[in-house]
Coordinates of N, CA and C in Angstrom, one line a residue:
Chain A
G1 N 213.7 1.0 284.5 CA 214.3 0.9 283.1 C 214.5 2.3 282.5
A2 N 215.0 2.3 281.4 CA 215.3 3.6 280.8 C 214.0 4.3 280.4
G3 N 214.0 5.6 280.6 CA 212.9 6.4 280.1 C 213.1 6.8 278.6
V4 N 212.2 7.7 278.2 CA 212.2 8.3 277.0 C 213.5 9.3 276.8
S5 N 214.3 9.0 275.7 CA 215.6 9.9 275.6 C 215.4 10.6 274.3
Q6 N 215.8 12.0 274.5 CA 215.8 12.9 273.4 C 217.2 13.4 273.2
S7 N 217.5 13.7 271.9 CA 218.8 14.4 271.6 C 218.5 15.3 270.4
P8 N 219.3 16.3 270.3 CA 220.2 16.9 271.4 C 219.3 17.6 272.5
S9 N 220.0 17.8 273.7 CA 219.1 18.4 274.8 C 219.0 19.9 274.4
N10 N 219.9 20.5 273.7 CA 219.8 21.9 273.3 C 220.3 21.9 271.8
K11 N 219.7 22.9 271.1 CA 220.1 23.1 269.7 C 220.0 24.6 269.3
V12 N 221.1 25.2 268.9 CA 220.9 26.6 268.5 C 221.3 26.6 267.1
T13 N 220.5 27.2 266.3 CA 220.8 27.3 264.9 C 220.3 28.6 264.2
E14 N 220.8 28.9 263.0 CA 220.4 30.1 262.4 C 219.1 30.0 261.6
K15 N 218.4 31.0 261.5 CA 217.2 31.0 260.8 C 217.4 30.7 259.4
G16 N 216.5 29.8 258.8 CA 216.6 29.2 257.5 C 217.3 27.8 257.4
K17 N 218.0 27.4 258.5 CA 218.6 26.0 258.5 C 217.6 25.0 258.8
D18 N 217.9 23.8 258.4 CA 217.1 22.7 258.7 C 217.7 22.0 260.1
V19 N 216.8 21.5 260.8 CA 217.1 20.8 262.0 C 216.4 19.4 262.2
E20 N 217.1 18.5 262.8 CA 216.6 17.2 263.1 C 216.5 16.9 264.7
L21 N 215.5 16.5 265.2 CA 215.3 16.1 266.6 C 215.0 14.7 266.7
R22 N 215.7 14.1 267.6 CA 215.6 12.6 267.8 C 214.9 12.2 269.0
C23 N 214.1 11.1 269.0 CA 213.4 10.6 270.2 C 213.6 9.0 270.2
D24 N 214.1 8.5 271.3 CA 214.1 7.1 271.6 C 213.0 6.9 272.6
P25 N 212.0 6.1 272.3 CA 210.9 5.9 273.3 C 211.3 4.8 274.2
I26 N 210.5 4.5 275.2 CA 210.6 3.4 276.1 C 210.4 2.2 275.3
S27 N 211.3 1.1 275.6 CA 211.3 -0.1 274.8 C 209.9 -0.8 275.0
G28 N 209.4 -1.2 273.9 CA 208.1 -1.9 273.9 C 206.9 -1.0 273.8
H29 N 207.1 0.4 273.8 CA 205.9 1.2 273.7 C 205.6 1.4 272.2
T30 N 204.4 1.2 271.8 CA 204.0 1.3 270.5 C 203.5 2.7 270.0
A31 N 203.1 3.5 271.0 CA 202.7 4.9 270.6 C 203.7 5.9 271.0
L32 N 203.8 6.9 270.1 CA 204.9 7.8 270.3 C 204.3 9.2 269.8
Y33 N 204.4 10.2 270.7 CA 203.9 11.5 270.4 C 204.9 12.6 270.4
W34 N 204.7 13.7 269.6 CA 205.6 14.9 269.7 C 204.8 16.0 270.1
Y35 N 205.3 16.9 270.9 CA 204.6 18.1 271.3 C 205.7 19.2 271.3
R36 N 205.3 20.4 271.4 CA 206.2 21.5 271.6 C 205.6 22.5 272.7
Q37 N 206.5 23.0 273.4 CA 206.1 23.9 274.6 C 206.9 25.2 274.4
S38 N 206.2 26.3 274.2 CA 206.8 27.6 274.2 C 207.0 28.2 275.6
L39 N 207.7 29.1 275.7 CA 208.0 29.7 277.0 C 206.7 30.1 277.7
G40 N 206.5 29.6 279.0 CA 205.3 29.9 279.7 C 204.0 29.4 279.1
Q41 N 204.0 28.5 278.1 CA 202.7 28.0 277.5 C 202.6 26.6 277.9
G42 N 201.4 26.1 277.5 CA 201.0 24.7 277.8 C 201.7 24.0 276.5
L43 N 201.4 22.7 276.5 CA 201.9 21.7 275.4 C 201.1 21.9 274.1
E44 N 201.7 21.9 273.1 CA 201.0 22.0 271.7 C 201.3 20.6 271.1
F45 N 200.2 19.9 270.8 CA 200.3 18.6 270.2 C 200.8 18.7 268.7
L46 N 201.7 17.9 268.2 CA 202.2 18.0 266.8 C 201.9 16.7 266.1
I47 N 202.2 15.6 266.5 CA 202.0 14.4 265.7 C 202.1 13.2 266.6
Y48 N 201.4 12.1 266.2 CA 201.2 10.9 266.9 C 201.3 9.7 266.1
F49 N 202.2 8.7 266.5 CA 202.4 7.4 265.8 C 201.9 6.4 266.7
Q50 N 201.2 5.4 266.1 CA 200.7 4.2 266.8 C 200.8 3.0 265.9
G51 N 201.9 2.1 266.2 CA 202.2 0.9 265.6 C 202.4 1.1 264.2
N52 N 201.7 0.4 263.2 CA 201.9 0.6 261.8 C 200.8 1.5 261.1
S53 N 200.0 2.1 262.0 CA 198.9 2.9 261.5 C 199.5 4.2 260.9
A54 N 198.7 4.8 260.0 CA 199.2 6.1 259.5 C 199.2 7.1 260.6
P55 N 200.4 8.0 260.7 CA 200.4 8.9 261.8 C 199.3 10.0 261.7
D56 N 198.9 10.5 263.0 CA 197.9 11.6 263.1 C 198.9 12.9 263.0
K57 N 198.8 13.6 261.9 CA 199.7 14.8 261.6 C 199.0 16.1 262.0
S58 N 197.7 15.9 262.5 CA 196.8 17.1 262.6 C 197.4 18.2 263.3
G59 N 198.5 18.1 264.2 CA 198.9 19.2 264.9 C 200.2 19.9 264.3
L60 N 200.7 19.4 263.2 CA 201.8 20.0 262.5 C 201.5 21.4 262.1
P61 N 202.2 22.4 262.6 CA 201.7 23.8 262.2 C 202.1 24.3 260.8
S62 N 202.8 23.6 260.0 CA 203.2 24.0 258.6 C 203.8 22.9 257.9
D63 N 204.0 23.0 256.6 CA 204.5 22.0 255.8 C 206.0 21.9 256.0
R64 N 206.6 22.8 256.8 CA 208.1 22.8 257.1 C 208.3 21.7 258.1
F65 N 207.3 21.2 258.8 CA 207.5 20.3 259.8 C 207.1 18.9 259.3
S66 N 208.0 17.8 259.7 CA 207.6 16.4 259.2 C 208.2 15.6 260.4
A67 N 207.8 14.4 260.4 CA 208.2 13.4 261.4 C 208.1 12.0 260.8
E68 N 209.2 11.2 261.1 CA 209.0 9.8 260.8 C 209.4 8.9 261.9
R69 N 208.9 7.7 261.9 CA 209.3 6.8 262.9 C 209.7 5.5 262.2
T70 N 211.0 5.2 262.3 CA 211.5 4.1 261.6 C 211.5 2.7 262.6
G71 N 211.0 1.6 261.9 CA 211.1 0.4 262.6 C 210.2 0.3 263.8
G72 N 209.3 1.3 263.9 CA 208.4 1.4 265.0 C 209.0 1.8 266.3
S73 N 210.3 2.3 266.2 CA 210.8 2.7 267.5 C 211.3 4.1 267.4
V74 N 212.6 4.4 267.0 CA 213.1 5.8 267.0 C 212.2 6.7 266.0
S75 N 212.2 7.9 266.6 CA 211.5 8.9 265.8 C 212.3 10.1 265.5
T76 N 212.2 10.8 264.4 CA 212.9 12.0 264.1 C 212.0 13.0 263.6
L77 N 211.9 14.2 264.3 CA 211.1 15.4 263.9 C 212.2 16.3 263.1
T78 N 211.7 16.7 261.9 CA 212.5 17.5 261.1 C 211.8 18.9 260.8
I79 N 212.5 19.9 261.0 CA 212.0 21.3 260.8 C 212.9 21.9 259.7
Q80 N 212.2 22.2 258.5 CA 213.0 22.8 257.4 C 212.9 24.3 257.5
R81 N 213.9 24.9 257.0 CA 213.9 26.5 256.8 C 213.4 27.0 258.1
T82 N 214.0 26.8 259.2 CA 213.6 27.2 260.5 C 213.3 28.7 260.6
Q83 N 212.3 29.1 261.4 CA 211.9 30.4 261.6 C 212.1 30.8 263.1
Q84 N 212.3 32.0 263.5 CA 212.5 32.3 264.9 C 211.2 32.0 265.8
E85 N 210.0 31.9 265.2 CA 208.8 31.3 266.0 C 208.9 29.9 266.2
D86 N 209.8 29.1 265.6 CA 209.9 27.8 266.0 C 210.7 27.5 267.2
S87 N 211.3 28.6 267.8 CA 212.0 28.4 269.1 C 211.1 27.9 270.1
A88 N 211.3 26.9 270.8 CA 210.6 26.3 271.7 C 211.3 25.0 272.4
V89 N 210.6 24.3 273.4 CA 211.1 23.0 273.7 C 210.3 21.9 273.1
Y90 N 210.9 21.1 272.5 CA 210.2 20.1 271.8 C 210.3 18.8 272.6
L91 N 209.1 18.3 272.9 CA 209.0 17.1 273.9 C 208.4 15.9 273.1
C92 N 209.0 14.8 273.4 CA 208.5 13.5 272.9 C 208.0 12.7 274.1
A93 N 206.9 11.9 273.8 CA 206.4 11.0 274.8 C 206.1 9.7 274.2
S94 N 205.9 8.7 275.0 CA 205.6 7.3 274.5 C 204.7 6.7 275.4
S95 N 203.9 5.8 275.0 CA 203.0 5.0 275.9 C 202.8 3.5 275.4
L96 N 202.5 2.7 276.2 CA 202.4 1.3 276.0 C 201.5 1.0 274.8
G97 N 200.4 1.8 274.7 CA 199.5 1.6 273.7 C 198.9 3.0 273.5
G98 N 198.0 3.1 272.5 CA 197.3 4.3 272.2 C 196.0 4.6 272.9
G99 N 195.7 3.7 273.8 CA 194.3 3.8 274.5 C 194.3 5.0 275.5
R100 N 193.0 5.4 275.9 CA 192.8 6.4 276.8 C 193.3 6.1 278.2
N101 N 193.5 4.8 278.5 CA 194.0 4.4 279.9 C 195.5 4.2 279.9
Q102 N 196.2 4.6 279.0 CA 197.7 4.6 278.9 C 198.3 5.8 279.2
P103 N 199.2 6.0 280.3 CA 199.8 7.3 280.5 C 200.9 7.5 279.5
Q104 N 201.2 8.7 279.1 CA 202.3 9.1 278.3 C 203.4 9.4 279.2
H105 N 204.6 8.9 278.8 CA 205.8 9.3 279.6 C 206.7 10.2 278.7
F106 N 207.1 11.2 279.2 CA 207.8 12.3 278.5 C 209.4 12.1 278.7
G107 N 210.1 12.6 277.7 CA 211.5 12.9 277.8 C 211.7 14.3 278.3
D108 N 212.9 14.6 278.5 CA 213.2 16.0 279.1 C 213.2 17.1 277.9
G109 N 213.0 16.7 276.7 CA 212.9 17.7 275.5 C 214.2 18.0 274.9
T110 N 214.0 18.8 273.7 CA 215.1 19.4 273.1 C 214.8 20.9 273.1
R111 N 215.7 21.7 273.6 CA 215.5 23.2 273.7 C 216.0 23.7 272.4
L112 N 215.2 24.1 271.5 CA 215.5 24.7 270.1 C 215.5 26.2 270.1
S113 N 216.7 26.9 269.8 CA 216.8 28.2 269.7 C 217.2 28.6 268.3
I114 N 216.3 29.6 267.7 CA 216.6 29.9 266.3 C 217.1 31.4 266.3
L115 N 218.2 31.6 265.9 CA 218.8 33.0 265.9 C 218.4 33.9 264.7
Chain B
D1 N 185.8 19.5 273.4 CA 187.1 19.0 274.1 C 186.9 19.4 275.5
A2 N 187.1 18.5 276.4 CA 187.0 18.8 277.8 C 188.2 19.6 278.3
K3 N 188.0 20.7 279.0 CA 189.1 21.5 279.4 C 189.0 21.5 281.0
T4 N 190.2 22.0 281.6 CA 190.3 22.0 282.9 C 190.6 23.3 283.7
T5 N 190.2 23.5 284.8 CA 190.4 24.8 285.5 C 191.1 24.5 286.8
Q6 N 192.2 25.2 286.9 CA 193.0 25.0 288.2 C 193.4 26.4 288.8
P7 N 193.6 26.4 290.1 CA 194.1 27.7 290.7 C 195.6 27.9 290.0
T8 N 195.9 29.1 290.0 CA 197.3 29.5 289.4 C 198.4 29.2 290.2
S9 N 198.2 29.3 291.5 CA 199.5 29.0 292.5 C 198.8 28.6 293.9
M10 N 199.7 27.7 294.6 CA 199.3 27.4 295.9 C 200.7 27.2 296.7
D11 N 200.6 27.3 298.0 CA 201.7 27.1 298.9 C 201.3 26.0 299.8
C12 N 202.3 25.3 300.2 CA 202.0 24.2 301.2 C 203.3 24.0 302.2
A13 N 203.0 23.9 303.4 CA 204.2 23.7 304.3 C 204.7 22.3 304.1
E14 N 206.0 22.2 304.3 CA 206.8 21.0 304.3 C 206.2 20.0 305.2
G15 N 206.0 18.7 304.8 CA 205.4 17.8 305.7 C 204.0 17.6 305.7
R16 N 203.3 18.6 305.3 CA 201.8 18.8 305.4 C 201.4 18.1 304.0
A17 N 200.1 17.8 304.0 CA 199.4 17.3 302.8 C 199.1 18.6 301.8
A18 N 199.4 18.3 300.6 CA 199.1 19.3 299.5 C 197.8 18.7 298.8
N19 N 196.8 19.7 298.7 CA 195.6 19.2 298.2 C 195.4 20.1 296.8
L20 N 195.5 19.7 295.7 CA 195.4 20.5 294.5 C 194.0 20.1 293.8
P21 N 193.2 21.2 293.6 CA 192.0 21.1 293.1 C 191.8 21.1 291.5
C22 N 190.9 20.6 290.9 CA 190.9 20.7 289.3 C 189.3 20.6 289.1
N23 N 188.8 21.5 288.2 CA 187.5 21.4 287.8 C 187.5 21.0 286.3
H24 N 186.6 20.0 285.9 CA 186.5 19.5 284.7 C 185.1 19.2 284.4
S25 N 184.3 20.2 284.3 CA 182.8 20.1 284.3 C 182.3 19.6 283.0
T26 N 183.1 19.7 281.9 CA 182.6 19.2 280.6 C 183.2 17.8 280.3
I27 N 183.7 17.1 281.3 CA 184.4 15.8 281.0 C 183.3 14.9 280.5
S28 N 183.6 14.0 279.5 CA 182.6 13.0 279.0 C 182.9 11.7 279.7
G29 N 182.0 10.8 279.4 CA 182.0 9.5 280.2 C 183.2 8.6 280.1
N30 N 183.9 8.8 279.0 CA 185.0 7.8 278.7 C 186.4 8.6 278.8
E31 N 186.3 9.8 279.4 CA 187.6 10.4 279.5 C 188.3 10.3 280.9
Y32 N 189.5 9.9 280.9 CA 190.3 9.8 282.0 C 190.8 11.2 282.5
V33 N 191.0 11.4 283.9 CA 191.7 12.4 284.5 C 193.1 12.1 284.8
Y34 N 193.9 12.8 284.2 CA 195.4 12.6 284.5 C 196.1 13.7 285.2
W35 N 197.0 13.4 286.0 CA 197.8 14.4 286.6 C 199.3 14.3 286.3
Y36 N 199.9 15.3 286.0 CA 201.3 15.4 285.7 C 201.9 16.6 286.4
R37 N 203.3 16.5 286.6 CA 203.9 17.7 287.1 C 205.1 18.0 286.4
Q38 N 205.6 19.3 286.5 CA 206.8 19.7 285.5 C 207.6 20.6 286.4
I39 N 208.9 20.1 286.6 CA 209.9 20.9 287.3 C 210.7 21.6 286.2
H40 N 211.2 22.9 286.5 CA 211.8 23.6 285.5 C 212.8 22.9 284.7
S41 N 212.8 23.0 283.3 CA 213.8 22.4 282.5 C 213.8 20.9 282.4
Q42 N 212.7 20.3 282.9 CA 212.5 18.8 282.8 C 211.1 18.6 282.0
G43 N 211.0 17.4 281.5 CA 209.8 17.2 280.8 C 208.7 16.8 281.9
P44 N 207.3 16.8 281.5 CA 206.3 16.5 282.5 C 206.4 15.0 283.0
Q45 N 206.2 14.9 284.3 CA 206.4 13.6 285.0 C 204.9 13.1 285.2
Y46 N 204.6 12.0 284.8 CA 203.3 11.3 285.1 C 203.2 11.0 286.7
I47 N 202.0 11.3 287.3 CA 201.7 11.1 288.6 C 200.7 10.0 288.8
I48 N 199.5 10.3 288.3 CA 198.4 9.3 288.5 C 197.3 9.6 287.6
H49 N 196.4 8.6 287.3 CA 195.2 8.9 286.5 C 194.1 8.1 287.1
G50 N 192.8 8.5 286.7 CA 191.7 7.7 287.1 C 190.5 8.0 286.2
L51 N 189.5 7.2 286.2 CA 188.3 7.3 285.4 C 187.1 7.9 286.3
K52 N 186.8 7.0 287.3 CA 185.7 7.4 288.3 C 186.0 7.0 289.6
N53 N 186.8 6.0 289.8 CA 187.1 5.6 291.2 C 188.4 6.4 291.7
N54 N 188.4 6.4 293.1 CA 189.6 7.1 293.7 C 190.8 6.1 293.4
E55 N 191.9 6.7 293.3 CA 193.2 5.9 293.0 C 194.3 6.5 293.9
T56 N 195.2 5.5 294.2 CA 196.3 5.7 295.1 C 197.5 5.0 294.5
N57 N 198.7 5.7 294.5 CA 199.9 5.0 294.2 C 201.0 5.7 295.1
E58 N 202.3 5.3 294.8 CA 203.4 5.6 295.7 C 203.6 7.1 295.7
M59 N 203.0 7.9 294.7 CA 203.4 9.3 294.7 C 202.2 10.1 295.3
A60 N 201.0 9.7 295.1 CA 199.8 10.5 295.4 C 198.5 9.7 295.5
S61 N 197.5 10.4 295.8 CA 196.0 9.9 295.7 C 195.3 10.9 294.8
L62 N 194.4 10.4 294.1 CA 193.5 11.0 293.3 C 192.0 10.8 293.7
I63 N 191.3 11.9 294.1 CA 189.9 11.8 294.6 C 189.1 12.4 293.4
I64 N 188.1 11.7 292.9 CA 187.3 12.1 291.8 C 185.8 12.1 292.4
T65 N 185.2 13.3 292.3 CA 183.8 13.5 292.7 C 182.9 12.5 291.9
E66 N 181.7 12.1 292.6 CA 180.9 11.2 292.0 C 180.2 11.7 290.6
D67 N 180.1 12.9 290.5 CA 179.6 13.4 289.2 C 180.7 13.7 288.1
R68 N 182.1 13.3 288.6 CA 183.2 13.5 287.9 C 183.6 14.9 287.2
K69 N 182.9 15.9 287.9 CA 183.1 17.2 287.4 C 184.3 17.9 288.0
S70 N 184.9 17.2 289.0 CA 186.2 17.8 289.6 C 186.9 16.8 290.3
S71 N 188.2 17.1 290.5 CA 189.0 16.1 291.3 C 190.0 16.8 292.1
T72 N 190.7 16.1 293.0 CA 191.8 16.6 293.9 C 192.8 15.7 293.9
L73 N 194.2 16.2 293.6 CA 195.4 15.5 293.8 C 195.8 15.7 295.2
I74 N 196.2 14.8 295.9 CA 196.7 14.8 297.2 C 198.2 14.2 297.3
L75 N 199.0 15.1 297.7 CA 200.4 14.7 298.0 C 200.4 14.6 299.5
P76 N 200.5 13.4 300.1 CA 200.3 13.1 301.5 C 201.3 14.0 302.5
H77 N 202.4 14.0 302.1 CA 203.5 14.6 302.9 C 204.4 15.4 302.0
A78 N 204.1 16.6 301.8 CA 204.9 17.4 300.8 C 206.4 17.6 301.2
T79 N 207.2 17.5 300.3 CA 208.7 17.8 300.4 C 209.0 18.9 299.6
L80 N 210.2 19.6 299.8 CA 210.7 20.6 299.0 C 210.8 20.3 297.5
R81 N 211.0 18.9 297.3 CA 211.2 18.5 295.9 C 209.9 18.3 295.2
D82 N 208.8 18.5 295.9 CA 207.4 18.6 295.2 C 207.2 19.9 294.7
T83 N 208.0 20.9 294.9 CA 207.6 22.2 294.3 C 207.8 22.1 292.8
A84 N 206.7 22.4 292.1 CA 206.6 22.1 290.6 C 205.3 22.8 290.1
V85 N 205.1 22.7 288.8 CA 203.9 23.1 288.2 C 202.9 21.8 288.0
Y86 N 201.8 21.6 288.6 CA 200.9 20.5 288.5 C 199.9 20.7 287.5
Y87 N 199.7 19.8 286.6 CA 198.7 19.7 285.5 C 197.7 18.7 285.5
C88 N 196.5 19.1 285.6 CA 195.3 18.2 285.6 C 194.8 18.2 284.2
I89 N 194.7 17.1 283.5 CA 194.5 16.9 282.1 C 193.5 15.9 281.9
V90 N 192.6 16.2 280.9 CA 191.6 15.3 280.4 C 192.0 15.0 278.9
R91 N 192.1 13.9 278.6 CA 192.6 13.6 277.2 C 191.6 13.9 276.3
V92 N 192.1 14.5 275.3 CA 191.2 15.0 274.2 C 191.7 14.5 272.8
G93 N 191.1 14.9 271.7 CA 191.5 14.4 270.4 C 190.6 13.4 270.0
N94 N 190.5 13.1 268.7 CA 189.7 12.3 268.1 C 189.7 10.8 268.7
T95 N 190.8 10.4 269.0 CA 191.1 9.1 269.7 C 191.7 9.2 271.0
G96 N 191.5 10.2 271.6 CA 192.1 10.4 273.0 C 193.6 10.4 272.9
N97 N 194.3 10.8 271.8 CA 195.6 10.6 271.8 C 196.5 11.9 272.0
Q98 N 195.7 13.0 272.3 CA 196.5 14.2 272.6 C 196.1 14.7 273.9
F99 N 197.2 15.2 274.6 CA 197.0 15.8 275.9 C 196.8 17.3 275.7
Y100 N 195.8 18.0 276.5 CA 195.7 19.3 276.5 C 196.2 19.8 277.8
F101 N 197.4 20.4 277.9 CA 198.0 21.0 279.2 C 197.5 22.4 279.2
G102 N 196.8 22.7 280.3 CA 196.7 24.2 280.6 C 197.7 24.8 281.2
T103 N 197.4 25.8 282.0 CA 198.5 26.6 282.6 C 198.9 26.0 284.0
G104 N 198.1 25.1 284.6 CA 198.5 24.2 285.8 C 198.5 25.1 287.1
T105 N 198.9 24.4 288.0 CA 198.9 25.2 289.4 C 200.4 25.1 289.7
S106 N 201.0 26.1 290.0 CA 202.3 26.2 290.6 C 202.3 26.1 292.1
L107 N 202.8 24.8 292.4 CA 203.0 24.5 293.9 C 204.3 24.9 294.5
T108 N 204.3 25.7 295.6 CA 205.6 25.9 296.3 C 205.4 25.4 297.6
V109 N 206.4 24.4 298.0 CA 206.4 23.8 299.3 C 207.5 24.6 300.1
I110 N 206.9 25.1 301.3 CA 207.7 26.0 302.0 C 208.3 25.3 303.4
P111 N 209.6 25.5 303.5 CA 210.3 24.8 304.6 C 209.7 25.2 306.0

């Protein structure tokens, strides 16, 4: 079946602009995660959605970052007034549930470059 | 938070078994061990996970020591396409909903 789909695959924008990144999770997966990966670094957790529960936003680095998940499916990560340090690969993952025994399945990410 | 330690890099001859070790000495009783791999410019790919019993699937085998302080991922017949960075992960976070990816092991399969 279809995996996690992210768009765009690449995004180049000027410092100060707002960007929106989209994630389509695997159908039927109730849990959705956003991470970012800087060059040569591990994954940094950003935010987690599980069903209708309030999202875990503990990983968002600043108030310029926000995310929503409409209808329990598609999610959008928004970065306002982008800065050069926001340049990274933004990865989305989904899992069948939020339990510890549920693997997360990742998309191929959006490579964001801030000029 | 339970962290993992892996060798930085390893080589393996094509067709031979690749054995990738991981130490997770601070793992707690309800934390699973997950293995992922990442090929350049792609997202992490799930391989296998386990709690305390050894596990096997179509991609690999996972051997977890009895004290759960270490594990080994085994790729039984490595191919060139198995060249990737392999991450051993113990779920962390208040509800186990965050993955902590370390620097992983860069595996190179040699023809």
